[in-house]
Structures are given as C-alpha cells and as structure tokens.
Tab-separated table of C-alpha atoms in Angstrom:
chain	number	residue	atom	x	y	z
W	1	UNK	CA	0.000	0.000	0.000
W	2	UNK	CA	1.713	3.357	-1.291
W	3	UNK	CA	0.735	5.449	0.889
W	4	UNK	CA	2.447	8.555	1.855
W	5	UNK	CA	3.315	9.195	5.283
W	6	UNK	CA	1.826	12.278	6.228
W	7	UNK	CA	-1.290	11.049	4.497
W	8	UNK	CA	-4.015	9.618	7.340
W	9	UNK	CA	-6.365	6.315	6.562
W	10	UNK	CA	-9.071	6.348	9.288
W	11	UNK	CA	-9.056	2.593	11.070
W	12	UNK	CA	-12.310	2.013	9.559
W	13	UNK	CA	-11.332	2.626	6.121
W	14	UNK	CA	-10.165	0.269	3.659
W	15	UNK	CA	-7.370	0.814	1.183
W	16	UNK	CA	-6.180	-1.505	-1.221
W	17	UNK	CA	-2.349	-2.058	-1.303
W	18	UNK	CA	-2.723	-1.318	-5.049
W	19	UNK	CA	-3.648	2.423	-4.517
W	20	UNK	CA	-1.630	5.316	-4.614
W	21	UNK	CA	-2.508	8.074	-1.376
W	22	UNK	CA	-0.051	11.707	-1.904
W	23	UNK	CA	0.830	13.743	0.853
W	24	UNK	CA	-1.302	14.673	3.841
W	25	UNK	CA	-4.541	13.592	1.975
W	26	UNK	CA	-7.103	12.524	4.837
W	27	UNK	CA	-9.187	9.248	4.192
W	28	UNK	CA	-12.133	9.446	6.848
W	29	UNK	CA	-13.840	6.891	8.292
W	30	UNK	CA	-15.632	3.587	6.433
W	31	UNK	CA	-14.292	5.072	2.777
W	32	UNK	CA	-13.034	2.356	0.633
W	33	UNK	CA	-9.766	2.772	-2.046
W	34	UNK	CA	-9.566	0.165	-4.851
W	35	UNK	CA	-6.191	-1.071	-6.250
W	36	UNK	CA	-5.046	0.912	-9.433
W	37	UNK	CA	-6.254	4.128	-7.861
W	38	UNK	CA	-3.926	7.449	-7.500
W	39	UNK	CA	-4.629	10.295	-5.056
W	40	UNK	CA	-3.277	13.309	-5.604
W	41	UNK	CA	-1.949	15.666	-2.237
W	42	UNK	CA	-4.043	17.420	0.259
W	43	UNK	CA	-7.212	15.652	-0.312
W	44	UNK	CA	-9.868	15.395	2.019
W	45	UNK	CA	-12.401	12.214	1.668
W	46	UNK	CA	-15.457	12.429	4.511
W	47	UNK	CA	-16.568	9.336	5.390
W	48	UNK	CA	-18.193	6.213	3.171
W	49	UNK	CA	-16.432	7.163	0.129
W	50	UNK	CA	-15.951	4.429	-2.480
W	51	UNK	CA	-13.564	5.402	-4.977
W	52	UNK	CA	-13.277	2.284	-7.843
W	53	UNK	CA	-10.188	0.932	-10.097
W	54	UNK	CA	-8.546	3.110	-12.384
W	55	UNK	CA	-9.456	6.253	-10.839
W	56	UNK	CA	-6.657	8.738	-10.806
W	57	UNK	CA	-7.182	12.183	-8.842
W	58	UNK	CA	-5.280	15.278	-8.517
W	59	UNK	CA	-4.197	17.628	-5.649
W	60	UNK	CA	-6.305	19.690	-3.560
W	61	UNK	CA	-9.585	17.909	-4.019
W	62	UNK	CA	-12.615	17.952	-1.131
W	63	UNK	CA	-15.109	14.744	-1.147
W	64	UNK	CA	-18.430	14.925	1.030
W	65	UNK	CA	-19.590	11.585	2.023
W	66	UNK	CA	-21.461	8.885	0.341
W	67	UNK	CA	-19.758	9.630	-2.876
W	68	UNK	CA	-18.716	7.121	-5.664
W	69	UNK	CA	-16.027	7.445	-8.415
W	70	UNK	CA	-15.024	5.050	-10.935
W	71	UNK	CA	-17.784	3.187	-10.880
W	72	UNK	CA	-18.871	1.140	-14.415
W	73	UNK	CA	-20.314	3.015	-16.921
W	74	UNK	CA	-24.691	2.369	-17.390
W	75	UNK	CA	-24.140	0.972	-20.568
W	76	UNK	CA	-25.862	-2.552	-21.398
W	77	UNK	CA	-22.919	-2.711	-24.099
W	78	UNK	CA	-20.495	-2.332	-21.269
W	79	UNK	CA	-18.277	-5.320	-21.043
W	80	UNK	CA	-16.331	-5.017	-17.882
W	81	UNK	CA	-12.901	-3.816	-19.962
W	82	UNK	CA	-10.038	-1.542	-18.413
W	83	UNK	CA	-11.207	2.409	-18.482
W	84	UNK	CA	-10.438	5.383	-16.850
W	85	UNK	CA	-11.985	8.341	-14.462
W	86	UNK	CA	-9.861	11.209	-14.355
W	87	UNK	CA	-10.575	14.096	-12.006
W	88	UNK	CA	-8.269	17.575	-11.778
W	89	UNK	CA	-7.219	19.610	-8.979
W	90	UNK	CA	-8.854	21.637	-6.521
W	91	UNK	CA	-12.747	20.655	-6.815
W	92	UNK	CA	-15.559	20.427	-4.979
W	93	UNK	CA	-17.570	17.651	-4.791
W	94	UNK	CA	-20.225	17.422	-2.088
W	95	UNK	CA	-22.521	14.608	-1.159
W	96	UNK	CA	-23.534	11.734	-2.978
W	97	UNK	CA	-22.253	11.937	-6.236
W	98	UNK	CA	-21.612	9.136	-8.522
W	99	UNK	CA	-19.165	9.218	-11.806
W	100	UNK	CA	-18.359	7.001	-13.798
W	101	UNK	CA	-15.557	5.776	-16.060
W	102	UNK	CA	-15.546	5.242	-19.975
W	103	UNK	CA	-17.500	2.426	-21.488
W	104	UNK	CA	-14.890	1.519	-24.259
W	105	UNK	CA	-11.682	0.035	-23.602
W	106	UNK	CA	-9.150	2.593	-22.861
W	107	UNK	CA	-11.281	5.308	-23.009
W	108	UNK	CA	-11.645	8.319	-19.958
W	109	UNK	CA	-14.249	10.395	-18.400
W	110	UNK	CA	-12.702	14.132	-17.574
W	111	UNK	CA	-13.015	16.474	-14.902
W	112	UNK	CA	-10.915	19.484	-14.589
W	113	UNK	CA	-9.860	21.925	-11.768
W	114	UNK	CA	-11.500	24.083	-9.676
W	115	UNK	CA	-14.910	23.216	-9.670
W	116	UNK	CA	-17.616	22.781	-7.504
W	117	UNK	CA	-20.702	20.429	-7.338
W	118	UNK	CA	-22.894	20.449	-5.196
W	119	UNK	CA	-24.968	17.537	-4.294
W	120	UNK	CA	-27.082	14.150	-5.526
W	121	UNK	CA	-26.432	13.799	-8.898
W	122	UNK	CA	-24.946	12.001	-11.935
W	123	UNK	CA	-21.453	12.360	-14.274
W	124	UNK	CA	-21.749	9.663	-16.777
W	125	UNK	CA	-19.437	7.526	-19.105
W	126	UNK	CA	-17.092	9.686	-21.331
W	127	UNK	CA	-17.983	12.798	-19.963
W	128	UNK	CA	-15.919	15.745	-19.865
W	129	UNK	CA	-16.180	18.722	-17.111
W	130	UNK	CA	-13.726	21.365	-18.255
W	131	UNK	CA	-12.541	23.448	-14.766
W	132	UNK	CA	-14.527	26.245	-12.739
W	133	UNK	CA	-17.767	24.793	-13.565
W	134	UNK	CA	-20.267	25.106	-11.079
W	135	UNK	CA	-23.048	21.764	-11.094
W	136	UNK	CA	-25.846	22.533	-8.947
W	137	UNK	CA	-27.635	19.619	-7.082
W	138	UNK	CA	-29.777	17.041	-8.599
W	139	UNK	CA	-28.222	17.404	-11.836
W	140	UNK	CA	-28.033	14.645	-14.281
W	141	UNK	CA	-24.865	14.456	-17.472
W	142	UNK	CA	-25.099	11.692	-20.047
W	143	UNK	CA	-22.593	10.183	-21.554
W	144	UNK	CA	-20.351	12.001	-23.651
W	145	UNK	CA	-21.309	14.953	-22.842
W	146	UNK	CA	-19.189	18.247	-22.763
W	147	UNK	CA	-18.965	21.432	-20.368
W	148	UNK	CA	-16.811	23.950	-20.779
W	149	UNK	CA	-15.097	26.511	-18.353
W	150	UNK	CA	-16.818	27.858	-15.681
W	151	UNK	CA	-20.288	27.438	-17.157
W	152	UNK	CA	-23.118	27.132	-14.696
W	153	UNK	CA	-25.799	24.224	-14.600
W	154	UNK	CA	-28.473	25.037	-12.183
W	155	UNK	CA	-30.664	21.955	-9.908
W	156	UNK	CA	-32.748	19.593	-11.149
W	157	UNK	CA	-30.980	19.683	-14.812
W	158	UNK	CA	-31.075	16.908	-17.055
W	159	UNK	CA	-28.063	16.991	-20.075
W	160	UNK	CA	-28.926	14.773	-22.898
W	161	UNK	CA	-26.332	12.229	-24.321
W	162	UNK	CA	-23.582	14.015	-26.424
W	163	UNK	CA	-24.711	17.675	-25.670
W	164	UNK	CA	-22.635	19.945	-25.160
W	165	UNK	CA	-22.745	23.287	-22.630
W	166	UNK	CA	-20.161	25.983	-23.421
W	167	UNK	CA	-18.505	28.519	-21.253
W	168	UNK	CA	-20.200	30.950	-19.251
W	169	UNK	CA	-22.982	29.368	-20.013
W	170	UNK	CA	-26.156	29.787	-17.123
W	171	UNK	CA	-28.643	26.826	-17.392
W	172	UNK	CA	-31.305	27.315	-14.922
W	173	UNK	CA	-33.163	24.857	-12.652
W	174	UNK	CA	-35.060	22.030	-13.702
W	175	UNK	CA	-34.494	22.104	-17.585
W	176	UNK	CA	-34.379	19.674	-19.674
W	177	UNK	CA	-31.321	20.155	-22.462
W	178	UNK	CA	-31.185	18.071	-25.670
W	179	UNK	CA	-29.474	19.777	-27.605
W	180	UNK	CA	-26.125	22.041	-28.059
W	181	UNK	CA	-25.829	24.985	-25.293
W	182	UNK	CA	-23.882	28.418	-26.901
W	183	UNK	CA	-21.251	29.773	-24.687
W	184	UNK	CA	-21.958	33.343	-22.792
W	185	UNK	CA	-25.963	33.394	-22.546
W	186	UNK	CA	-28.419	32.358	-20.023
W	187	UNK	CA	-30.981	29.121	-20.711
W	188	UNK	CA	-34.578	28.516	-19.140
W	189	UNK	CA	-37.583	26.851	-19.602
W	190	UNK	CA	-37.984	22.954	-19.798
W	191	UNK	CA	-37.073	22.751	-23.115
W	192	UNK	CA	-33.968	24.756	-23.008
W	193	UNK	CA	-34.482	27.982	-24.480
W	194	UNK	CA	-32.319	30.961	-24.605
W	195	UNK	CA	-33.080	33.983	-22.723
W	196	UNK	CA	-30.574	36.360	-23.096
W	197	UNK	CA	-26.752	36.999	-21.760
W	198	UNK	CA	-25.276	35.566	-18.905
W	199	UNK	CA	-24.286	38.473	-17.458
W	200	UNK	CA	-23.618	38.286	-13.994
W	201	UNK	CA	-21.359	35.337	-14.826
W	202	UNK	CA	-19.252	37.611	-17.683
W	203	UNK	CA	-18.887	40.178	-15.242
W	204	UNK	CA	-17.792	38.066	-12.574
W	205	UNK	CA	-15.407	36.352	-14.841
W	206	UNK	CA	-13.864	40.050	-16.021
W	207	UNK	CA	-15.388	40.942	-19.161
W	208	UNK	CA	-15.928	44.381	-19.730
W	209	UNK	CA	-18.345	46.523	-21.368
W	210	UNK	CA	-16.942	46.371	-24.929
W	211	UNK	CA	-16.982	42.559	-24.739
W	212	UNK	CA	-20.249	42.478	-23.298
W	213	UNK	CA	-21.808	45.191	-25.926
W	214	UNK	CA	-20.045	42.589	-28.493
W	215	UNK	CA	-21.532	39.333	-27.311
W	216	UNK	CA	-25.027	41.517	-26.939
W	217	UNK	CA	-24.689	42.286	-30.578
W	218	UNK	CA	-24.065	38.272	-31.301
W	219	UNK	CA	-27.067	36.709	-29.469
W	220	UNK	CA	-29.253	39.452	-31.530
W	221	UNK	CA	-28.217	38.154	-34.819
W	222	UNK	CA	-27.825	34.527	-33.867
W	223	UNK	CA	-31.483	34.565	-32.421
W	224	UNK	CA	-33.376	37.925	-32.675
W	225	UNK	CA	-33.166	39.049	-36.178
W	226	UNK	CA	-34.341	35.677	-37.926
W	227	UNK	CA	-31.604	34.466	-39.781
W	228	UNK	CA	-30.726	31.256	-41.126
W	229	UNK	CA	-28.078	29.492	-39.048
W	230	UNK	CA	-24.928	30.283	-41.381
W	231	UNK	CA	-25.916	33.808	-42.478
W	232	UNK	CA	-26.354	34.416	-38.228
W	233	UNK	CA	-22.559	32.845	-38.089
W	234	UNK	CA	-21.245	34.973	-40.877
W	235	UNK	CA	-22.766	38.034	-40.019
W	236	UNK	CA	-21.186	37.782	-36.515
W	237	UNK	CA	-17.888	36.798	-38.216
W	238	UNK	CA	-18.176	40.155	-40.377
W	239	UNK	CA	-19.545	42.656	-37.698
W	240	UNK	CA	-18.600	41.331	-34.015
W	241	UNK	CA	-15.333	39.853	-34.844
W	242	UNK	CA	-14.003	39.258	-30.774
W	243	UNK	CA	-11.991	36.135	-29.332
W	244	UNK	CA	-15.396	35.227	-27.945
W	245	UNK	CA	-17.059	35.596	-31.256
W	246	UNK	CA	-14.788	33.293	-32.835
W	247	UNK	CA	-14.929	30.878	-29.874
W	248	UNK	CA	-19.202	30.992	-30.614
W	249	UNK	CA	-19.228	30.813	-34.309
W	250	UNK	CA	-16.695	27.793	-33.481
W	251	UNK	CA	-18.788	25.974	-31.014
W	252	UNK	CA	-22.130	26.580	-33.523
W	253	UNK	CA	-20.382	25.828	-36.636
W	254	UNK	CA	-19.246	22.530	-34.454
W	255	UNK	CA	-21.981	21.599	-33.246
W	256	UNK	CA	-23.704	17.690	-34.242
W	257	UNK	CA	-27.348	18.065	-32.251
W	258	UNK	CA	-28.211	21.927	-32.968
W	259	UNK	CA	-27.845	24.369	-30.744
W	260	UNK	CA	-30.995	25.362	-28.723
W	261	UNK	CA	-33.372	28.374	-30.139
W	262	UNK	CA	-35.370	31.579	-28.225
C-alpha cells in the first residue's frame, strides 16, 4: 500500500495495497480505495467514500460523504474492460455523487480543476467537465457529454447524451437540455431555451463593457433578427469579430445536435 506518510487512513477505512494516497490527503472513516487508484496531495475524503479501479485524482480535491467514483459506466454494451476516471485539482464535490468511467476500452471520463458540485447527482461515461464549472444539485450528465469553463448548470438539470454546454454558459433549474448549449448566454424553460446573456457570470469572470456590448450584438443576430443558421454565423464573423465571437461561431459551426433556439 503506497501510501504517503503524512497522508491519514481512518481505522475504519479500507485501502487496497494497489492504490496510490499523496501527501497529507485525509481518508475518513468507512471510505473504501480500490487497487489501481492514485490520489493526488491534500485531499480530504469524509466518510463512506468508495472510490473504484482506475481512478486517478489530482491535488487539492474535497469529497463529502457517500460519494462514488469510478464506478462502471450504465451501458448494457459495457463489457467489464479496463477504463479510466480522471478528475483535476482543486474541486468540490459534495454529497452523494456518482461518476463514472468510460465504457470503451481505454477510453476516460474528464473532470478538470476548480470546480464545484454540489450535491445528488450524476457524471456519466465519457464525460468531460472542463474546470470552474459550477453543477448545482440534482443534476443529471449523459454520456459524452461536454462542459466547458466555468459554465453554470443550475438543480434539477437533465443533459442529454452528447450535448454539449459551453462557457459561461447559465442553465437554470429544472431544464431539460437536448441539444447544443452556446457559450456566454443564459438558458430557461424545460425545453432549453435561450433567454438572453449571462451576465452576472461575464462580469464576474472580467469581461468588460466592450466585450459584453459585443456578445449583446451576437445573441441578436444569432437569435433575434431571424436568420438562417450560417448567415447568423457569418454576419457575426463580419460585424462582431471578438476572441469570444470566434470561440461561438466555433462551437455553432461545431456543433452535431443543434444548438438550442429563443
């Protein structure tokens, strides 16, 4: 059993002489480690934590109780082969979360730094969490499915298999998404619908008022002035013309479901 040290393994938990525990991480009571698992430095597991094989975790990461990582992916076509869960530095993770790990051989589910989730709630196969996200409770993501940087997924949502939510995005509570989510705006209604710009997340994040005028000018011609799709895209191309312009026509042009309407 690798385990550093300075680290601390409650007497009630169980860790497998396969696993990897860095410095000063703190395994609380009743949590159980699997072999071929690596744990990052400064960690803090609460009690009855179950992390699974080939789970590898970074530094600095907090896990609230009941939690369980690694675990197979829900996939009837799932046949027990070697995959990987891969989680960052520095998140959050509060109670009662389960993730799982990729349903083809070899393949990973991501999560990246800095963010925090709050509680009950699902990260399936092949997912990938970029970093500064914020997941509110009761939140459900499919496999394969994408968030970028610091968006913002309120409670109760449900993310559809292979959609993706870009940054700054602001999905609110109990919406149902199913398709592609642009970066920078806000998202309501059951069917997800957009509502306008995020902007108490882009002026949290920095952006100033040029950048916001800019990205005000791009949701009007990508929803309010009915265009067509591409004539939307190249008419923000022509007159916006930003880094976050680019990085919207980008995530539209890229998109394989359709991005969500008004």
């Amino acid at each position: 059993m690798a385990v550093d040290p300075s680290a601390y393994v409650a007497p009630t938990a169980r860790v497998d002489p396969g696993a990897v525990i860095g410095p000063r991480t703190r395994i609380g009571e009743y949590c159980v480690i699997e072999s071929d698992v690596v744990i990052g430095a400064d960690c803090l597991f609460e009690p009855y934590v179950y992390i699974k094989r080939w789970t590898t975790m970074g530094d600095g990461n907090q896990v609230s109780a009941g939690c369980v990582f690694g675990t197979d992916p829900f996939d009837k076509g799932f046949t027990g082969e070697r995959s990987y869960l891969r989680i960052g530095h520095g998140n959050i993770i509060r109670e009662h979360w389960t993730i799982s790990r990729g349903t083809a051989p070899e393949s990973v589910t991501l999560v990246g730094d800095g963010n925090f989730v709050m509680g009950s709630g699902h990260i399936a196969h092949n997912a990938v969490v970029g970093s500064n996200a914020t997941i509110a409770s009761c939140t459900l993501l499919a496999g394969y499915v994408e968030v970028e940087d610091r968006a913002f997924i309120s409670g109760g949502v449900v993310v559809h298999q292979f959609s993706r939510i870009g940054t700054l995005a602001m999905i609110g509570g109990n919406v149902r998404v199913n398709s592609d989510v642009p970066p920078y705006f806000m998202y309501a209604d059951f069917n997800v619908a957009a509502k306008g710009l995020n902007l108490v997340g882009l002026k949290r994040a920095g952006f100033g008022r040029d950048q916001i005028t800019a990205l005000k000018r791009a949701y009007q011609l990508l929803y309010r002035e009915g265009l067509r799709l591409e004539e939307a895209l190249v008419r923000i191309e022509e007159e916006v013309g930003t880094a976050e312009a680019k990085h919207l026509v980008e995530f539209v042009r890229g998109s394989k479901r359709g991005i969500c309407r008004e």
